[in-house]
Amino acid sequence: MSFYQHPSAIIDDGAQIGEGSRIWHFVHVCAGARIGQGVSLGQNVFVGNKVTIGDHCKIQNNVSVYDNVSLEEGVFCGPSMVFTNVYNPRSLVARKDEYRDTLVKRGATLGANCTIVCGVTIGEFAFVGAGAVINKDVPAYALMVGVPARQIGWMSEFGEQLDLPLTGKGETVCPTTGLLYQLEDGQCRCVKK
């Protein structure tokens, strides 16, 4: 076995788990799950069948990653954050054929106790604050807070708030890495210099 599995974890036959991943206490990984290399699944995590988790993701305690959720490389899921996969659930109405896809792009952070309503895309290196509720797409590098979430700024790939306006044009450097970030037409991008 090229990954660590705590004795209390359940990994169904057929699940794909990459080298160097760590599966901790009371985790359940379903048969159809695809998990990359160097992933950490904290205590009491559930991973559904139609789930893809990219390399080097960190999923903290008490997170359920339900069917139709895809995490690209390096996504951080804070403790007890929530994914949904049905937009209008009812216990008395079967809606398994109505699951909506959710995509979290490379390097994004989902803070503790935040909720990601299904059917959205969260851009690269976006930062969702603790307790926020995301119900629409999030741009790359956006800093989102509140219920429902609203954008209050931009974040660097290192996780530092950037000195950029919400709209218009501008450029700044990450205070830690010195990398240049440019804002134009409502989109932030990192210029690798």
PDB file of C-alpha atoms in Angstrom, residues 1-4 17-21:
ATOM      1  CA  MET A   1       0.000   0.000   0.000  1.00  0.00           C
ATOM      2  CA  SER A   2       1.497   3.311  -1.073  1.00  0.00           C
ATOM      3  CA  PHE A   3      -0.710   5.406   1.222  1.00  0.00           C
ATOM      4  CA  TYR A   4      -1.519   5.453   4.939  1.00  0.00           C
ATOM      5  CA  ILE A  17      -5.872   6.528  -3.882  1.00  0.00           C
ATOM      6  CA  GLY A  18      -2.557   8.102  -4.854  1.00  0.00           C
ATOM      7  CA  GLU A  19       0.858   7.559  -3.365  1.00  0.00           C
ATOM      8  CA  GLY A  20       1.632   9.314  -0.097  1.00  0.00           C
ATOM      9  CA  SER A  21      -1.983  10.109   0.771  1.00  0.00           C
TER      10      SER A  21
END
